mmCIF file of C-alpha atoms in Angstrom:
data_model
loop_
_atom_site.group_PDB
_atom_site.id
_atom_site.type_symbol
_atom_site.label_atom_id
_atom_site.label_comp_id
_atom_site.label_asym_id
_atom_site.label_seq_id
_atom_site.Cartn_x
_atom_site.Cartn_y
_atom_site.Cartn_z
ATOM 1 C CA UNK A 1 116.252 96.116 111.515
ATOM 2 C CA UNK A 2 112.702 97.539 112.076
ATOM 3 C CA UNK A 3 113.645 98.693 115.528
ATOM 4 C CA UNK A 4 112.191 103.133 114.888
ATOM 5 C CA UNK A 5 109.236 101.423 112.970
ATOM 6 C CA UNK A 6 108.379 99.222 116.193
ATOM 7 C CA UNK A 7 108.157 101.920 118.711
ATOM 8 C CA UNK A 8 104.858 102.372 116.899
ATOM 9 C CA UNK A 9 101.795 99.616 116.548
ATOM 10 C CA UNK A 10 100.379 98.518 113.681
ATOM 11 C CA UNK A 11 96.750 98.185 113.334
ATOM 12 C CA UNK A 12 95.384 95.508 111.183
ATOM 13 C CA UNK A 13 91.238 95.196 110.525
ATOM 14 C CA UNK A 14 89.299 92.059 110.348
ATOM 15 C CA UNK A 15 91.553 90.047 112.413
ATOM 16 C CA UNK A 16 89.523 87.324 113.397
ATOM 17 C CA UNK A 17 89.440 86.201 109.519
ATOM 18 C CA UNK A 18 92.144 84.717 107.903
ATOM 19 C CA UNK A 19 93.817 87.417 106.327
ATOM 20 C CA UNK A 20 93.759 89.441 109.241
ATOM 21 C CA UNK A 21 95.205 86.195 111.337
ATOM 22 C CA UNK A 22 98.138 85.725 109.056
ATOM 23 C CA UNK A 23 98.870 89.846 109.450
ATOM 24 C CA UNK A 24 98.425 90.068 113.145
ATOM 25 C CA UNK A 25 100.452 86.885 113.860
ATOM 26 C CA UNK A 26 103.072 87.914 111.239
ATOM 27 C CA UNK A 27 103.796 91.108 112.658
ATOM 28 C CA UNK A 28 103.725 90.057 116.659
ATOM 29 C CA UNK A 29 106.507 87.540 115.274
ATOM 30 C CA UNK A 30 108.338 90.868 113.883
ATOM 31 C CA UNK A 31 108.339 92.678 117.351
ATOM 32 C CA UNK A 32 105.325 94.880 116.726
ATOM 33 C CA UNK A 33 102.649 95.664 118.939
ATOM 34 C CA UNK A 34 99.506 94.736 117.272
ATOM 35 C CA UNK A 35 95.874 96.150 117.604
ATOM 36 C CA UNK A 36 93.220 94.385 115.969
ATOM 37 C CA UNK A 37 89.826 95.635 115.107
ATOM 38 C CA UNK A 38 86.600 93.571 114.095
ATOM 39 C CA UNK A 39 82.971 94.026 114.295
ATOM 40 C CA UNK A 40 82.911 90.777 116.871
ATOM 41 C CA UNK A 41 82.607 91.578 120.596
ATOM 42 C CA UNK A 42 85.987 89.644 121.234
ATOM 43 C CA UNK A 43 88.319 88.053 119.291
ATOM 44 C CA UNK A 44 90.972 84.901 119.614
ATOM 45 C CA UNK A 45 93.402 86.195 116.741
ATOM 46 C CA UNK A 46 96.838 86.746 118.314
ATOM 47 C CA UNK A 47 96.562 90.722 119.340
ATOM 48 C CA UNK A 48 97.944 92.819 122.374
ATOM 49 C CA UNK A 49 95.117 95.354 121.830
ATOM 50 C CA UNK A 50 91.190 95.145 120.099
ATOM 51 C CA UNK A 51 88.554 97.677 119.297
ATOM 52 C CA UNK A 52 85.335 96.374 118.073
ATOM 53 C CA UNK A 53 83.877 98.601 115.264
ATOM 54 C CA UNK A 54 81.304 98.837 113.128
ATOM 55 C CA UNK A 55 80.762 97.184 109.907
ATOM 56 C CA UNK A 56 82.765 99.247 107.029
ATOM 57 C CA UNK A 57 79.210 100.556 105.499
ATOM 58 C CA UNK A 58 78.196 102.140 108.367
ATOM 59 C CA UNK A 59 78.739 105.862 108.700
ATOM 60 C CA UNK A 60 80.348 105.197 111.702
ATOM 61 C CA UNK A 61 83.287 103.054 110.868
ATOM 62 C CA UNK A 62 85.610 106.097 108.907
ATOM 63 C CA UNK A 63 85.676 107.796 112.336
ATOM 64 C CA UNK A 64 85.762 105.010 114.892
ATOM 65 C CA UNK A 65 88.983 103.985 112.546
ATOM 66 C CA UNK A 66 90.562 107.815 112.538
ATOM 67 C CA UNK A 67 89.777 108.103 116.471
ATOM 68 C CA UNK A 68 91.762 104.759 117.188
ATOM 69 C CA UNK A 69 94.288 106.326 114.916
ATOM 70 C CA UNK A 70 94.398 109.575 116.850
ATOM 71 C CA UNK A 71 94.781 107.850 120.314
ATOM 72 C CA UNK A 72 97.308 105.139 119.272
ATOM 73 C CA UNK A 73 99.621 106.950 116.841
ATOM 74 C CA UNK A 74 100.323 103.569 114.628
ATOM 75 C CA UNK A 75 102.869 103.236 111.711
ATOM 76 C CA UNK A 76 100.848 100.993 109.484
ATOM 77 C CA UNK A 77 96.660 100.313 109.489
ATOM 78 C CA UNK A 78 96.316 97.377 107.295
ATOM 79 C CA UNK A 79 92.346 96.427 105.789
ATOM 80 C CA UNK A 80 91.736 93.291 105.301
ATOM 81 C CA UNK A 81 88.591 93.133 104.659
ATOM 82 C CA UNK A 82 87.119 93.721 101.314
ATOM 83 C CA UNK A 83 83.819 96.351 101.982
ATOM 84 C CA UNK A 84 86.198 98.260 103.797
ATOM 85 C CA UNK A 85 87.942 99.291 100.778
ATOM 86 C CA UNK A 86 86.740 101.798 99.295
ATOM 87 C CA UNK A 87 85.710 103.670 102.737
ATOM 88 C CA UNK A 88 89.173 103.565 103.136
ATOM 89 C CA UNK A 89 90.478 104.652 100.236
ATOM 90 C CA UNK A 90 88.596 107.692 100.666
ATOM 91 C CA UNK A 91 89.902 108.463 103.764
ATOM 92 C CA UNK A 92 93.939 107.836 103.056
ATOM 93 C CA UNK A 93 94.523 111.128 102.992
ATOM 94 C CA UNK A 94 92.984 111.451 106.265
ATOM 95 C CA UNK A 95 94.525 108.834 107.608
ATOM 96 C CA UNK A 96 98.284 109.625 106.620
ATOM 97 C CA UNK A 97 98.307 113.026 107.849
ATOM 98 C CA UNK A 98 97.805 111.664 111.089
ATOM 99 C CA UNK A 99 101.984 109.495 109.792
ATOM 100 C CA UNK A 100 99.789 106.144 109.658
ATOM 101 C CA UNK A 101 100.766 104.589 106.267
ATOM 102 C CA UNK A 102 98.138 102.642 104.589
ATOM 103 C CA UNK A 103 98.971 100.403 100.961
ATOM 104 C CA UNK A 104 95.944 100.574 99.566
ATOM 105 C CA UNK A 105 94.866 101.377 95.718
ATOM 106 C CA UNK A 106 93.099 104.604 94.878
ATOM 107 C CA UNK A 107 89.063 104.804 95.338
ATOM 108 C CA UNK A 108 88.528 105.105 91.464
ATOM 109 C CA UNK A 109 90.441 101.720 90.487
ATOM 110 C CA UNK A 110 88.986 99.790 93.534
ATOM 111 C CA UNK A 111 85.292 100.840 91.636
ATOM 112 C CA UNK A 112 86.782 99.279 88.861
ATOM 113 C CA UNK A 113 88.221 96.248 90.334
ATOM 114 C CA UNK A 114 85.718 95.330 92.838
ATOM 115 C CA UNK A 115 83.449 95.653 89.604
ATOM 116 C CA UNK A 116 83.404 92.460 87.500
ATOM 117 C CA UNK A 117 81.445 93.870 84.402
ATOM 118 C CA UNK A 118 83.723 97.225 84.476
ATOM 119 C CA UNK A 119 86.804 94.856 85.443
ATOM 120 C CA UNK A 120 85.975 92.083 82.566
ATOM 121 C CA UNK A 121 85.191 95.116 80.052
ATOM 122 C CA UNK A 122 88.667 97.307 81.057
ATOM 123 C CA UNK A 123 91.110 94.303 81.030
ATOM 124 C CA UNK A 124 89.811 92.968 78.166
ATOM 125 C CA UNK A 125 90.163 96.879 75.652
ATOM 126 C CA UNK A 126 93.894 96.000 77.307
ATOM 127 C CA UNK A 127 94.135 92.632 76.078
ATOM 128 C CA UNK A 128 94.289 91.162 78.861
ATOM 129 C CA UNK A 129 92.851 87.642 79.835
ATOM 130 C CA UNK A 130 89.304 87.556 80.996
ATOM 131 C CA UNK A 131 86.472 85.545 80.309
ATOM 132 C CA UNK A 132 83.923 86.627 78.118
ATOM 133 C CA UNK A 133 81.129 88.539 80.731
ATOM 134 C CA UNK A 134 77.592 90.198 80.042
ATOM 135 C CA UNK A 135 75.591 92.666 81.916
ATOM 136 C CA UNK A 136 72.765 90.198 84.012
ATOM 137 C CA UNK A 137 70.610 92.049 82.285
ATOM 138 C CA UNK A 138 70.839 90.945 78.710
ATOM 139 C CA UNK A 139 68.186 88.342 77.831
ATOM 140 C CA UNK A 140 68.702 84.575 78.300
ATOM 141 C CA UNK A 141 69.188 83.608 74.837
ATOM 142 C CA UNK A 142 71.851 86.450 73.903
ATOM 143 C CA UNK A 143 73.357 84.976 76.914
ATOM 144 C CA UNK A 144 73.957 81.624 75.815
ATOM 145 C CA UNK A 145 74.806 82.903 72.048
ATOM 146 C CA UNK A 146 77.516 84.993 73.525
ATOM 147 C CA UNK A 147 78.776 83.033 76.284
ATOM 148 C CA UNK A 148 77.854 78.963 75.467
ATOM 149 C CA UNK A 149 76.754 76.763 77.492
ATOM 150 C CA UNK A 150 77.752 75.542 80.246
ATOM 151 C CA UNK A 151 77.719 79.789 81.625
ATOM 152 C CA UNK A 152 77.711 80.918 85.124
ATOM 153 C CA UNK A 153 75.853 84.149 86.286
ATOM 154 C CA UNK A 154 77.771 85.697 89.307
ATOM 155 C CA UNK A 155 77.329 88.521 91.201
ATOM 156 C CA UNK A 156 78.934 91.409 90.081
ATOM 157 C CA UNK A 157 80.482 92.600 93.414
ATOM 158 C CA UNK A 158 81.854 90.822 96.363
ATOM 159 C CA UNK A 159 78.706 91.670 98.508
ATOM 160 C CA UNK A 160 76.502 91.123 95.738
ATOM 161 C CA UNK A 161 73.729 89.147 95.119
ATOM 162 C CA UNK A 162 74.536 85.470 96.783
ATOM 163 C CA UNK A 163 75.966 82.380 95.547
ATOM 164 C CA UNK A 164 77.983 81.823 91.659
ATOM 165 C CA UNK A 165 75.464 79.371 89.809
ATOM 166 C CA UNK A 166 75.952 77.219 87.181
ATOM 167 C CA UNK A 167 73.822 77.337 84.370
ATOM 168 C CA UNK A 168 72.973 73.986 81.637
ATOM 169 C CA UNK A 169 70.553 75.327 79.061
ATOM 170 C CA UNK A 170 68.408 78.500 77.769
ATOM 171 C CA UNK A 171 65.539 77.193 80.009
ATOM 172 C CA UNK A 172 67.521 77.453 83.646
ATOM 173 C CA UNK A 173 69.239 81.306 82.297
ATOM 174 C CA UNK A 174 65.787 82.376 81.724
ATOM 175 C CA UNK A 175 64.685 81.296 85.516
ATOM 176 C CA UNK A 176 67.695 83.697 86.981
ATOM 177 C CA UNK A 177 65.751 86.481 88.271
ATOM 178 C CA UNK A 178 68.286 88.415 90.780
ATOM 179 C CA UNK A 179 69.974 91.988 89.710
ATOM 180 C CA UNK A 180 73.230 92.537 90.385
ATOM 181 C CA UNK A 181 74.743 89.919 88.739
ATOM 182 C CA UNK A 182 76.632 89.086 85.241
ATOM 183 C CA UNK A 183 76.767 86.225 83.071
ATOM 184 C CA UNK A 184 80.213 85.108 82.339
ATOM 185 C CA UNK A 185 81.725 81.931 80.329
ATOM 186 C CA UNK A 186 82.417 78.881 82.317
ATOM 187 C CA UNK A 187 86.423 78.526 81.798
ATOM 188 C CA UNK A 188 86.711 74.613 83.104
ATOM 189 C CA UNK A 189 90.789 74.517 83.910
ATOM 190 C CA UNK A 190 92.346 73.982 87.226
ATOM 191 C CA UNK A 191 91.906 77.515 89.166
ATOM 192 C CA UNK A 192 94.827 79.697 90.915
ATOM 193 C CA UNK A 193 95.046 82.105 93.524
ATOM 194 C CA UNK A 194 97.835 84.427 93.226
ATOM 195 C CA UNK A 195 98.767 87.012 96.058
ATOM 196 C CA UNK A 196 101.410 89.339 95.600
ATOM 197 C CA UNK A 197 102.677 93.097 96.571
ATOM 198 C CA UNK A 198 102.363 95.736 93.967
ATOM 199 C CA UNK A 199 103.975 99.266 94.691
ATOM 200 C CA UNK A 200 102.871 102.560 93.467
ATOM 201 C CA UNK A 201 105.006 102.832 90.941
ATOM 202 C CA UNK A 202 103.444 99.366 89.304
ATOM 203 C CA UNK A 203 106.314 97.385 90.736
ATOM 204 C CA UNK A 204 106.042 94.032 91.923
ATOM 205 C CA UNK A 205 107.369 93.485 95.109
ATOM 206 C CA UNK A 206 106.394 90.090 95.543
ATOM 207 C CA UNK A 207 103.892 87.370 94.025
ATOM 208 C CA UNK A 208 103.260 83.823 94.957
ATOM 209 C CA UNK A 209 100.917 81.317 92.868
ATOM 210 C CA UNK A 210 98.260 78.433 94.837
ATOM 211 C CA UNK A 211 96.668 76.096 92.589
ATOM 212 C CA UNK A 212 93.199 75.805 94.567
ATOM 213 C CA UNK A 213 91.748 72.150 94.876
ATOM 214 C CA UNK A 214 88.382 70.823 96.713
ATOM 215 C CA UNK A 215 90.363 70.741 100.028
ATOM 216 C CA UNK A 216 93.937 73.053 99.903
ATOM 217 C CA UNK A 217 96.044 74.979 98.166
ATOM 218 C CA UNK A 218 99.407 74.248 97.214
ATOM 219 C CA UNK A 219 102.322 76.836 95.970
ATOM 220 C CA UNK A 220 103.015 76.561 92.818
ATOM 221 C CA UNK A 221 105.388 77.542 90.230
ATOM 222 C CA UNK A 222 103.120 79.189 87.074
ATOM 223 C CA UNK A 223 104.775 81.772 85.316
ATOM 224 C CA UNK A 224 101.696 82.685 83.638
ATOM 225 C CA UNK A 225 99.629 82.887 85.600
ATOM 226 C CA UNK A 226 101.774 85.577 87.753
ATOM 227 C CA UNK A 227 102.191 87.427 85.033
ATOM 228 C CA UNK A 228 98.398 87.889 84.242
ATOM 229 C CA UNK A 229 98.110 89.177 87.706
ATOM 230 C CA UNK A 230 100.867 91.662 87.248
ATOM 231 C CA UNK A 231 99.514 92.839 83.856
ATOM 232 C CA UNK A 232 95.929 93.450 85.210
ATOM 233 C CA UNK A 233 97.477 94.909 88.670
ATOM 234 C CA UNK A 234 99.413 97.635 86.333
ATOM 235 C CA UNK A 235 96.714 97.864 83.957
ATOM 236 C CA UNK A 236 94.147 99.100 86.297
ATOM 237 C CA UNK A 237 96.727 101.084 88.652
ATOM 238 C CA UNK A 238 96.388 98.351 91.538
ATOM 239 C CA UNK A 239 98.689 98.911 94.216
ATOM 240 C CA UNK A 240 99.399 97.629 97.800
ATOM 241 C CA UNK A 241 98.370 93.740 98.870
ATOM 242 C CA UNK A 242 96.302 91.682 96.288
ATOM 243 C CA UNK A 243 94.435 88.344 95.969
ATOM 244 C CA UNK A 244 93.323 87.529 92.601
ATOM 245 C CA UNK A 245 91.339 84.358 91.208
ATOM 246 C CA UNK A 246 92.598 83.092 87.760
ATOM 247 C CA UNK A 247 91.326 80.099 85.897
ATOM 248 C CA UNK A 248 92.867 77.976 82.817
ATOM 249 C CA UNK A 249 90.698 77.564 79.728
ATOM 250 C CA UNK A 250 90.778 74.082 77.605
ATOM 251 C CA UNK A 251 93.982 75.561 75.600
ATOM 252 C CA UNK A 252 95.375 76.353 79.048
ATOM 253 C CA UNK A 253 95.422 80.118 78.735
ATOM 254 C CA UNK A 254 95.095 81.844 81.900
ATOM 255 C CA UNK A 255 92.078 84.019 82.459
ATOM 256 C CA UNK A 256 90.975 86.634 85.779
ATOM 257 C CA UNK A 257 88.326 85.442 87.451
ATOM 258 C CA UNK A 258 88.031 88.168 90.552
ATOM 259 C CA UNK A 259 89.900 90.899 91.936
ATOM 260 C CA UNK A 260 90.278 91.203 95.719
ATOM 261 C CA UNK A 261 92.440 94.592 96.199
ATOM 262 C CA UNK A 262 93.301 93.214 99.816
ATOM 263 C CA UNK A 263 95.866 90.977 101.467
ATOM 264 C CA UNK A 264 94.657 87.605 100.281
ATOM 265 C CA UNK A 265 93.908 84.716 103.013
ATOM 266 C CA UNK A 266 96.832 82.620 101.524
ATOM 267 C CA UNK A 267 99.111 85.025 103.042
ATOM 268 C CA UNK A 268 100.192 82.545 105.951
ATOM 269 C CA UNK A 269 101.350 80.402 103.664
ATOM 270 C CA UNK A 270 103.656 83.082 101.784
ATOM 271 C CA UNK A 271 104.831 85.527 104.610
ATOM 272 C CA UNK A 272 107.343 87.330 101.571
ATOM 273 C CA UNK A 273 104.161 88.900 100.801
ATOM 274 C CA UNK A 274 104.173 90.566 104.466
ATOM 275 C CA UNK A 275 107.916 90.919 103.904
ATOM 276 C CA UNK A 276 107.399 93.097 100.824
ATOM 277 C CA UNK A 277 104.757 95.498 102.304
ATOM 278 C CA UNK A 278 107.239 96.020 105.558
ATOM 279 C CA UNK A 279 110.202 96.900 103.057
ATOM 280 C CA UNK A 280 107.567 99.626 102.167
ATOM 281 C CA UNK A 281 106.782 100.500 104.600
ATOM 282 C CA UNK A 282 110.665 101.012 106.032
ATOM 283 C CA UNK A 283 111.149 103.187 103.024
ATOM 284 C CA UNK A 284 108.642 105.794 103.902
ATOM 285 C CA UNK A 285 110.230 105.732 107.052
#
């Protein structure tokens, strides 16, 4: 069926995390030869080939990336890993004129969603569910008049500054002294993790729902809680592979916690998500 796509490899980043596991190991079990990249010496993912590059904020990685492109020829490069996003991004252009397709959503909505002040503060002019977020900035006690207590601060990006925390009263809000964060109301309902495919033209290929717990997650069947990721995928112009992070409040409506504009780690465990960007891919050709 893919038999002109597979005359090509694909080359998938990160491999030695999950996400890149499930890819790699999905697309051997296709037929495809598979080169890996990673900034780890050596690797144990399941690749015939692997280049170890730089981390995706270097200068370096853009070209390391378009020189293994040049030599190899690949139909697909698949990133996996979140700060190599936006580099990315910037360089599709690049990177299809060499024929290498890459899903991936433009560099202006991944500032957005990778964001969580601009992504709380765009959803929500949409009307779509979000809880209610600050800048870290505002004072302690507009905080807690805003948000209520329990709140959490968070950093606002995914390399931001360290851990989620969980704040009780005035007194522990005024101790949080790190930038780069934003307070955000504590939504206490069971959480989800929805992956799914979204193509260019804001249709949805494929999404599957996990409810998280302390130690798995487990498919599940929430029809709204799919649909909030399809809203804010369309509402902010999010194509390709996604993972997003959605929580229930006391009334059970679904809110977005996080935005990950990558294949999500939960991909092993719904391979129609793979299935979806291949069928893409086979229709560029």
């Amino acid at each position: 069926e893919y038999g002109i796509l597979m005359r090509r490899p694909v080359i998938i980043t990160g491999v030695e995390g999950q996400a890149g596991r499930s890819a790699a190991a999905y697309f051997r079990a296709k037929g495809f030869f598979v080169i890996g990249t990673d900034i780890l010496d050596d690797v144990t993912a399941e690749v015939d080939e692997y280049y170890q590059v730089s981390r995706a904020l270097e200068l370096s990685y853009v070209p390391a990336i378009v020189s293994i492109i040049r030599a190899k020829s690949p139909v697909l490069f698949l990133p996996t890993v979140t700060d190599e996003l936006n580099a990315v991004a910037r360089a599709k252009d690049e990177i299809e004129a060499l024929g290498c397709s890459v899903f991936i959503s433009p560099a202006d909505v991944l500032d957005v969603a990778s964001d969580k002040l601009k992504t709380a503060r765009s959803l929500e002019s949409r009307g779509i569910g979000v809880p209610r977020t600050l800048d870290g900035a505002a004072p302690a006690e507009l905080a807690v008049k805003e948000l209520g207590l329990p709140l959490l601060a968070r950093p606002v990006s995914p390399r931001g500054a360290g851990a989620s925390v969980v704040y009780l009263s005035v007194e522990e809000v005024r101790g949080e002294r790190r930038e780069g964060i934003v307070f955000q109301e504590f939504v206490p309902g069971d959480e989800f993790n929805v992956i799914l495919f979204m193509g260019e033209d804001g249709w949805v290929a494929s999404a599957v729902a996990f409810k998280m717990t302390a130690r798995e997650a487990g498919r599940v069947v929430r029809p709204e809680v799919i649909e909030l990721a399809v809203g804010a995928s369309r509402a902010l112009g999010l194509t390709g592979p996604l993972d997003m992070d959605i929580r229930l409040r006391a009334d059970y409506t679904p809110v977005l916690l996080e935005i990950k504009a990558r294949l999500g780690a939960s991909a092993r465990c719904a391979p129609e998500i793979l299935d979806a960007l291949l069928s893409a891919l086979k229709k560029r050709g």
